[in-house]
Amino acid sequence: MPSAKILILYTGGTIGMGHEIPGDSSSPLIPQGWEFLQKAMPALSFDGFFTKEKGIEFTYKSFEHVIDSSEFAPAHWADILDILSLNYEHFDGFIIIHGTDTMAYTASALSFALQNLGKPVVITGSQLPIFHPRTDAISNLSNAIYIAAAKVFNLPMIPEVLICFNDKLLRGNRSTKSSSKDFSGFESPSFPDLGSLEQAIQIWDKYILPLPIAPFRVLPNFETNIIIITLFPGFNPEILSRLANDKQLKGVILRTFGSGNAPSSETFIRAIKLLVDNGKTVLNISQCQEGFVNMKAYKTGNNLFLCGIISGADMTLEAATAKMMWLLANEKDLNFSLLKNLKGELSLN
Ligand code: ASP
């Protein structure tokens, strides 16, 4: 009888990449098959530490075509969701091996689509490929196994989508890729980390979401007709007016200044009103990494509120994007649900 059953799904990313021209380190990195990764991590083998000493039974699955995560689209989220849904009952925890570039988007998307999640879904990857002598892949993957197989290590079971990276355990929909070069590649700027995996492992239980009561289910659809607009001094509001007439467009994420402020010129306000009047959902999030949108703080923000723009509170760009895409495909009362804290992705003020 295994002490824990863990499903590992490999989707691609630097962690399992090798050089396009073998032996030529100046050639670009491309994803390699699962065997490449497994060979480099003896702890995963049948007579390795996790199985032999701890009784953990692993099942491995891989995307048919493993990819750089820059190629990710909702169809790939749907593939992951399909695998999780088909295997949910049979495993204690899940690990998704993923490229770092869009890891926080995937973590956010899964957090909304996996309804009443009662098991850990841990996403990890690495900054250096597993074949590299200084790779971070082995510690990241080992840490992810500790979190996914929590009971084996007397750790609290966390029923959430998580990012486990460089000794940090983060809520997936609070995470953002903060560095493309440091081993510490992810941060959770507006919410405390859920754990730390240094020499000792610490989990901060008080931040963990409660176990759901309702049965697990998956809602895998996402709307892609949205756009993200970053404001800057000199932004031309005519661009927004033109977008307002785009029949396909469903939602706009406006990355505003500071606590949710924007120009108050007549042309800008008119353009925003036109977007809202034409049925586009407009969500206000801050360009500040640690930003909380408060459209009542300044007149320049209040104008937006009066136009019918929705506050994104302290959501990351990744969470706001995935939430809007998911709600547009699944929810009728969109504005109400955008404001709500659905999966710990925002703080209510
Ligand atoms: N481009 C890679 C990816 O996202 C980067 C990484 O994995 O670190 O797949």
GROMACS .gro file of C-alpha atoms and ligand atoms in nm:
model
  358
    1MET     CA    1   0.000   0.000   0.000
    2PRO     CA    2   0.166   0.327  -0.108
    3SER     CA    3   0.187   0.604   0.150
    4ALA     CA    4   0.082   0.860  -0.112
    5LYS     CA    5  -0.005   0.852  -0.477
    6ILE     CA    6   0.121   1.146  -0.677
    7LEU     CA    7   0.053   1.231  -1.039
    8ILE     CA    8   0.329   1.427  -1.214
    9LEU     CA    9   0.231   1.600  -1.538
   10TYR     CA   10   0.512   1.732  -1.756
   11THR     CA   11   0.413   2.015  -1.990
   12GLY     CA   12   0.760   2.148  -2.084
   13GLY     CA   13   0.965   2.452  -1.981
   14THR     CA   14   1.335   2.520  -1.920
   15ILE     CA   15   1.349   2.248  -1.655
   16GLY     CA   16   1.348   1.979  -1.923
   17MET     CA   17   1.515   2.168  -2.208
   18GLY     CA   18   1.834   2.085  -2.393
   19HIS     CA   19   2.025   2.269  -2.666
   20GLU     CA   20   1.879   2.246  -3.016
   21ILE     CA   21   2.223   2.143  -3.144
   22PRO     CA   22   2.351   1.892  -2.887
   23GLY     CA   23   2.687   2.000  -2.745
   24ASP     CA   24   2.651   2.357  -2.877
   25SER     CA   25   2.562   2.577  -2.581
   26SER     CA   26   2.511   2.877  -2.810
   27SER     CA   27   2.215   2.709  -2.980
   28PRO     CA   28   1.869   2.788  -2.836
   29LEU     CA   29   1.705   2.571  -2.571
   30ILE     CA   30   1.415   2.351  -2.677
   31PRO     CA   31   1.195   2.116  -2.472
   32GLN     CA   32   1.298   1.749  -2.447
   33GLY     CA   33   1.098   1.439  -2.358
   34TRP     CA   34   1.014   1.322  -2.007
   35GLU     CA   35   1.289   1.053  -2.009
   36PHE     CA   36   1.549   1.330  -2.033
   37LEU     CA   37   1.421   1.480  -1.708
   38GLN     CA   38   1.367   1.156  -1.526
   39LYS     CA   39   1.717   1.033  -1.605
   40ALA     CA   40   1.864   1.344  -1.443
   41MET     CA   41   1.672   1.296  -1.118
   42PRO     CA   42   1.758   0.965  -0.953
   43ALA     CA   43   1.535   1.045  -0.652
   44LEU     CA   44   1.237   0.989  -0.884
   45SER     CA   45   1.340   0.639  -0.984
   46PHE     CA   46   1.177   0.325  -0.851
   47ASP     CA   47   1.461   0.260  -0.609
   48GLY     CA   48   1.509   0.629  -0.531
   49PHE     CA   49   1.442   0.810  -0.201
   50PHE     CA   50   1.077   0.900  -0.250
   51THR     CA   51   0.951   0.557  -0.353
   52LYS     CA   52   1.189   0.323  -0.172
   53GLU     CA   53   1.217   0.510   0.156
   54LYS     CA   54   0.887   0.697   0.168
   55GLY     CA   55   0.655   0.465  -0.022
   56ILE     CA   56   0.535   0.736  -0.261
   57GLU     CA   57   0.393   0.597  -0.582
   58PHE     CA   58   0.437   0.823  -0.883
   59THR     CA   59   0.242   0.818  -1.204
   60TYR     CA   60   0.389   1.021  -1.488
   61LYS     CA   61   0.204   1.187  -1.769
   62SER     CA   62   0.334   1.423  -2.032
   63PHE     CA   63   0.189   1.654  -2.294
   64GLU     CA   64   0.223   1.483  -2.628
   65HIS     CA   65   0.414   1.789  -2.750
   66VAL     CA   66   0.601   1.946  -2.462
   67ILE     CA   67   0.629   2.323  -2.500
   68ASP     CA   68   0.797   2.641  -2.393
   69SER     CA   69   0.531   2.800  -2.172
   70SER     CA   70   0.523   3.109  -2.395
   71GLU     CA   71   0.321   2.887  -2.630
   72PHE     CA   72   0.051   2.826  -2.367
   73ALA     CA   73  -0.312   2.900  -2.457
   74PRO     CA   74  -0.645   2.806  -2.294
   75ALA     CA   75  -0.640   2.481  -2.497
   76HIS     CA   76  -0.335   2.377  -2.290
   77TRP     CA   77  -0.512   2.474  -1.967
   78ALA     CA   78  -0.801   2.256  -2.085
   79ASP     CA   79  -0.559   1.965  -2.143
   80ILE     CA   80  -0.425   1.998  -1.788
   81LEU     CA   81  -0.777   2.028  -1.648
   82ASP     CA   82  -0.885   1.721  -1.838
   83ILE     CA   83  -0.602   1.515  -1.689
   84LEU     CA   84  -0.670   1.647  -1.339
   85SER     CA   85  -1.039   1.580  -1.367
   86LEU     CA   86  -0.995   1.222  -1.497
   87ASN     CA   87  -0.743   1.137  -1.226
   88TYR     CA   88  -0.867   1.346  -0.934
   89GLU     CA   89  -1.013   1.062  -0.727
   90HIS     CA   90  -0.711   0.833  -0.763
   91PHE     CA   91  -0.433   1.058  -0.633
   92ASP     CA   92  -0.342   1.241  -0.313
   93GLY     CA   93  -0.170   1.526  -0.491
   94PHE     CA   94  -0.066   1.659  -0.830
   95ILE     CA   95   0.251   1.818  -0.962
   96ILE     CA   96   0.257   2.013  -1.286
   97ILE     CA   97   0.597   2.074  -1.440
   98HIS     CA   98   0.573   2.396  -1.638
   99GLY     CA   99   0.787   2.669  -1.793
  100THR     CA  100   0.827   2.976  -1.578
  101ASP     CA  101   0.724   3.240  -1.834
  102THR     CA  102   0.350   3.185  -1.804
  103MET     CA  103   0.344   2.972  -1.489
  104ALA     CA  104   0.157   3.237  -1.288
  105TYR     CA  105  -0.111   3.263  -1.560
  106THR     CA  106  -0.163   2.887  -1.559
  107ALA     CA  107  -0.171   2.879  -1.178
  108SER     CA  108  -0.436   3.152  -1.177
  109ALA     CA  109  -0.640   2.992  -1.454
  110LEU     CA  110  -0.643   2.651  -1.282
  111SER     CA  111  -0.736   2.808  -0.949
  112PHE     CA  112  -1.063   2.937  -1.099
  113ALA     CA  113  -1.143   2.638  -1.317
  114LEU     CA  114  -1.090   2.377  -1.042
  115GLN     CA  115  -1.401   2.418  -0.834
  116ASN     CA  116  -1.402   2.289  -0.473
  117LEU     CA  117  -1.047   2.165  -0.497
  118GLY     CA  118  -0.965   1.943  -0.200
  119LYS     CA  119  -0.610   1.834  -0.290
  120PRO     CA  120  -0.280   2.009  -0.362
  121VAL     CA  121  -0.196   2.101  -0.722
  122VAL     CA  122   0.167   2.212  -0.711
  123ILE     CA  123   0.324   2.384  -1.011
  124THR     CA  124   0.699   2.402  -1.048
  125GLY     CA  125   0.979   2.440  -1.303
  126SER     CA  126   1.326   2.587  -1.298
  127GLN     CA  127   1.548   2.869  -1.419
  128LEU     CA  128   1.830   2.637  -1.533
  129PRO     CA  129   1.770   2.308  -1.717
  130ILE     CA  130   1.802   1.990  -1.518
  131PHE     CA  131   2.120   1.888  -1.706
  132HIS     CA  132   2.303   2.203  -1.589
  133PRO     CA  133   2.551   2.143  -1.303
  134ARG     CA  134   2.402   2.434  -1.104
  135THR     CA  135   2.041   2.354  -1.180
  136ASP     CA  136   1.759   2.457  -0.947
  137ALA     CA  137   1.536   2.187  -1.100
  138ILE     CA  138   1.616   1.914  -0.850
  139SER     CA  139   1.543   2.116  -0.538
  140ASN     CA  140   1.230   2.270  -0.692
  141LEU     CA  141   1.090   1.935  -0.796
  142SER     CA  142   1.183   1.770  -0.465
  143ASN     CA  143   1.016   2.052  -0.272
  144ALA     CA  144   0.703   2.015  -0.486
  145ILE     CA  145   0.692   1.644  -0.399
  146TYR     CA  146   0.703   1.725  -0.026
  147ILE     CA  147   0.405   1.960  -0.065
  148ALA     CA  148   0.203   1.730  -0.293
  149ALA     CA  149   0.263   1.427  -0.069
  150ALA     CA  150   0.218   1.633   0.249
  151LYS     CA  151   0.091   1.356   0.476
  152VAL     CA  152   0.405   1.145   0.418
  153PHE     CA  153   0.615   1.427   0.562
  154ASN     CA  154   0.370   1.528   0.838
  155LEU     CA  155   0.296   1.855   0.666
  156PRO     CA  156  -0.046   2.018   0.637
  157MET     CA  157  -0.233   1.923   0.320
  158ILE     CA  158  -0.300   2.241   0.120
  159PRO     CA  159  -0.613   2.220  -0.099
  160GLU     CA  160  -0.500   2.489  -0.342
  161VAL     CA  161  -0.321   2.554  -0.671
  162LEU     CA  162   0.030   2.646  -0.559
  163ILE     CA  163   0.360   2.758  -0.705
  164CYS     CA  164   0.657   2.595  -0.535
  165PHE     CA  165   0.977   2.761  -0.651
  166ASN     CA  166   1.316   2.831  -0.496
  167ASP     CA  167   1.221   2.738  -0.143
  168LYS     CA  168   0.901   2.945  -0.150
  169LEU     CA  169   0.547   2.817  -0.145
  170LEU     CA  170   0.303   3.068  -0.294
  171ARG     CA  171  -0.068   3.078  -0.364
  172GLY     CA  172  -0.083   3.034  -0.741
  173ASN     CA  173  -0.324   3.318  -0.811
  174ARG     CA  174  -0.119   3.559  -0.598
  175SER     CA  175   0.208   3.481  -0.773
  176THR     CA  176   0.394   3.668  -1.041
  177LYS     CA  177   0.717   3.597  -1.226
  178SER     CA  178   0.950   3.857  -1.078
  179SER     CA  179   1.284   3.757  -1.229
  180SER     CA  180   1.397   3.583  -1.546
  181LYS     CA  181   1.747   3.526  -1.408
  182ASP     CA  182   1.739   3.481  -1.028
  183PHE     CA  183   1.665   3.141  -0.882
  184SER     CA  184   1.403   3.327  -0.681
  185GLY     CA  185   1.183   3.374  -0.987
  186PHE     CA  186   0.842   3.424  -0.825
  187GLU     CA  187   0.686   3.648  -0.566
  188SER     CA  188   0.352   3.700  -0.404
  189PRO     CA  189   0.356   4.078  -0.372
  190SER     CA  190   0.019   4.135  -0.203
  191PHE     CA  191  -0.034   3.820   0.002
  192PRO     CA  192   0.192   3.635   0.248
  193ASP     CA  193   0.380   3.328   0.126
  194LEU     CA  194   0.210   3.005   0.236
  195GLY     CA  195   0.533   2.835   0.326
  196SER     CA  196   0.910   2.831   0.323
  197LEU     CA  197   1.120   2.530   0.229
  198GLU     CA  198   1.463   2.603   0.371
  199GLN     CA  199   1.651   2.347   0.582
  200ALA     CA  200   1.328   2.312   0.774
  201ILE     CA  201   0.991   2.327   0.605
  202GLN     CA  202   0.742   2.574   0.749
  203ILE     CA  203   0.381   2.607   0.639
  204TRP     CA  204   0.172   2.900   0.757
  205ASP     CA  205  -0.163   2.726   0.806
  206LYS     CA  206  -0.356   3.039   0.886
  207TYR     CA  207  -0.333   3.156   0.524
  208ILE     CA  208  -0.446   2.827   0.367
  209LEU     CA  209  -0.793   2.813   0.210
  210PRO     CA  210  -1.042   2.589   0.394
  211LEU     CA  211  -1.132   2.244   0.263
  212PRO     CA  212  -1.440   2.270   0.041
  213ILE     CA  213  -1.765   2.097   0.131
  214ALA     CA  214  -1.920   2.080  -0.216
  215PRO     CA  215  -1.802   1.816  -0.465
  216PHE     CA  216  -1.506   1.876  -0.694
  217ARG     CA  217  -1.583   1.981  -1.051
  218VAL     CA  218  -1.405   2.147  -1.339
  219LEU     CA  219  -1.524   2.444  -1.545
  220PRO     CA  220  -1.258   2.455  -1.820
  221ASN     CA  221  -1.378   2.733  -2.052
  222PHE     CA  222  -1.201   3.066  -2.101
  223GLU     CA  223  -1.292   3.363  -2.322
  224THR     CA  224  -0.996   3.494  -2.521
  225ASN     CA  225  -1.149   3.815  -2.659
  226ILE     CA  226  -1.005   4.043  -2.396
  227ILE     CA  227  -0.724   4.297  -2.404
  228ILE     CA  228  -0.480   4.445  -2.152
  229ILE     CA  229  -0.403   4.816  -2.185
  230THR     CA  230  -0.121   4.980  -1.991
  231LEU     CA  231  -0.164   5.355  -1.947
  232PHE     CA  232   0.131   5.593  -1.981
  233PRO     CA  233   0.160   5.972  -1.990
  234GLY     CA  234   0.056   6.067  -2.341
  235PHE     CA  235  -0.171   5.764  -2.395
  236ASN     CA  236  -0.405   5.831  -2.687
  237PRO     CA  237  -0.769   5.771  -2.577
  238GLU     CA  238  -0.877   5.739  -2.940
  239ILE     CA  239  -0.733   5.388  -2.929
  240LEU     CA  240  -0.988   5.302  -2.658
  241SER     CA  241  -1.270   5.455  -2.863
  242ARG     CA  242  -1.175   5.238  -3.160
  243LEU     CA  243  -1.166   4.931  -2.935
  244ALA     CA  244  -1.512   5.017  -2.805
  245ASN     CA  245  -1.645   4.950  -3.155
  246ASP     CA  246  -1.481   4.608  -3.185
  247LYS     CA  247  -1.771   4.365  -3.190
  248GLN     CA  248  -1.565   4.066  -3.074
  249LEU     CA  249  -1.407   4.235  -2.775
  250LYS     CA  250  -1.564   4.137  -2.442
  251GLY     CA  251  -1.334   4.274  -2.176
  252VAL     CA  252  -1.059   4.528  -2.112
  253ILE     CA  253  -0.807   4.520  -1.830
  254LEU     CA  254  -0.685   4.872  -1.772
  255ARG     CA  255  -0.348   4.895  -1.596
  256THR     CA  256  -0.378   5.233  -1.430
  257PHE     CA  257  -0.143   5.446  -1.219
  258GLY     CA  258  -0.093   5.411  -0.843
  259SER     CA  259  -0.415   5.338  -0.658
  260GLY     CA  260  -0.619   5.312  -0.978
  261ASN     CA  261  -0.587   5.658  -1.131
  262ALA     CA  262  -0.608   5.772  -1.494
  263PRO     CA  263  -0.622   6.098  -1.690
  264SER     CA  264  -0.941   6.297  -1.642
  265SER     CA  265  -0.948   6.461  -1.986
  266GLU     CA  266  -1.284   6.469  -2.157
  267THR     CA  267  -1.162   6.250  -2.444
  268PHE     CA  268  -1.033   5.985  -2.207
  269ILE     CA  269  -1.351   5.973  -1.998
  270ARG     CA  270  -1.563   5.967  -2.314
  271ALA     CA  271  -1.364   5.672  -2.445
  272ILE     CA  272  -1.407   5.480  -2.118
  273LYS     CA  273  -1.780   5.552  -2.113
  274LEU     CA  274  -1.809   5.430  -2.471
  275LEU     CA  275  -1.640   5.101  -2.378
  276VAL     CA  276  -1.879   5.047  -2.087
  277ASP     CA  277  -2.187   5.160  -2.285
  278ASN     CA  278  -2.092   4.919  -2.565
  279GLY     CA  279  -2.106   4.631  -2.317
  280LYS     CA  280  -1.735   4.576  -2.255
  281THR     CA  281  -1.637   4.478  -1.904
  282VAL     CA  282  -1.356   4.709  -1.788
  283LEU     CA  283  -1.142   4.606  -1.492
  284ASN     CA  284  -0.905   4.848  -1.320
  285ILE     CA  285  -0.578   4.710  -1.186
  286SER     CA  286  -0.272   4.900  -1.075
  287GLN     CA  287   0.064   4.908  -1.254
  288CYS     CA  288   0.227   4.896  -0.909
  289GLN     CA  289   0.343   4.550  -0.809
  290GLU     CA  290   0.199   4.607  -0.464
  291GLY     CA  291  -0.103   4.802  -0.570
  292PHE     CA  292  -0.451   4.822  -0.427
  293VAL     CA  293  -0.707   4.993  -0.646
  294ASN     CA  294  -0.908   5.247  -0.453
  295MET     CA  295  -1.107   5.455  -0.697
  296LYS     CA  296  -1.231   5.676  -0.414
  297ALA     CA  297  -0.888   5.803  -0.312
  298TYR     CA  298  -0.837   6.058  -0.592
  299LYS     CA  299  -1.063   6.246  -0.830
  300THR     CA  300  -0.866   6.092  -1.119
  301GLY     CA  301  -0.969   5.745  -1.000
  302ASN     CA  302  -1.320   5.841  -0.901
  303ASN     CA  303  -1.393   5.944  -1.260
  304LEU     CA  304  -1.332   5.585  -1.364
  305PHE     CA  305  -1.557   5.452  -1.089
  306LEU     CA  306  -1.837   5.683  -1.203
  307CYS     CA  307  -1.800   5.544  -1.558
  308GLY     CA  308  -1.874   5.193  -1.432
  309ILE     CA  309  -1.522   5.047  -1.421
  310ILE     CA  310  -1.472   4.759  -1.180
  311SER     CA  311  -1.200   4.760  -0.916
  312GLY     CA  312  -0.946   4.479  -0.944
  313ALA     CA  313  -0.839   4.547  -0.581
  314ASP     CA  314  -0.488   4.398  -0.530
  315MET     CA  315  -0.502   4.130  -0.798
  316THR     CA  316  -0.191   4.048  -0.997
  317LEU     CA  317  -0.210   4.100  -1.371
  318GLU     CA  318  -0.206   3.722  -1.414
  319ALA     CA  319  -0.495   3.663  -1.173
  320ALA     CA  320  -0.699   3.950  -1.318
  321THR     CA  321  -0.649   3.817  -1.672
  322ALA     CA  322  -0.738   3.457  -1.589
  323LYS     CA  323  -1.033   3.563  -1.374
  324MET     CA  324  -1.179   3.784  -1.645
  325MET     CA  325  -1.127   3.516  -1.913
  326TRP     CA  326  -1.287   3.252  -1.692
  327LEU     CA  327  -1.580   3.460  -1.571
  328LEU     CA  328  -1.662   3.580  -1.923
  329ALA     CA  329  -1.698   3.216  -2.027
  330ASN     CA  330  -1.885   3.093  -1.720
  331GLU     CA  331  -2.068   3.364  -1.530
  332LYS     CA  332  -2.371   3.577  -1.608
  333ASP     CA  333  -2.333   3.828  -1.326
  334LEU     CA  334  -1.982   3.917  -1.431
  335ASN     CA  335  -1.937   4.253  -1.259
  336PHE     CA  336  -2.047   4.116  -0.923
  337SER     CA  337  -1.821   3.812  -0.947
  338LEU     CA  338  -1.518   4.014  -1.055
  339LEU     CA  339  -1.542   4.210  -0.731
  340LYS     CA  340  -1.573   3.897  -0.519
  341ASN     CA  341  -1.289   3.704  -0.364
  342LEU     CA  342  -1.341   3.369  -0.539
  343LYS     CA  343  -1.021   3.174  -0.464
  344GLY     CA  344  -0.813   3.393  -0.239
  345GLU     CA  345  -0.697   3.600  -0.538
  346LEU     CA  346  -0.787   3.939  -0.389
  347SER     CA  347  -0.822   4.112  -0.056
  348LEU     CA  348  -1.150   4.277   0.028
  349ASN     CA  349  -1.096   4.621   0.170
  350ASP     N1  350   1.081   3.004  -2.181
  350ASP     C1  351   1.079   2.908  -2.072
  350ASP     C2  352   0.935   2.864  -2.051
  350ASP     O1  353   0.858   2.939  -1.996
  350ASP     C3  354   1.135   2.971  -1.949
  350ASP     C4  355   1.140   2.882  -1.827
  350ASP     O2  356   1.084   2.776  -1.819
  350ASP     O3  357   1.209   2.924  -1.729
  350ASP     O4  358   0.900   2.757  -2.091
   0.00000   0.00000   0.00000
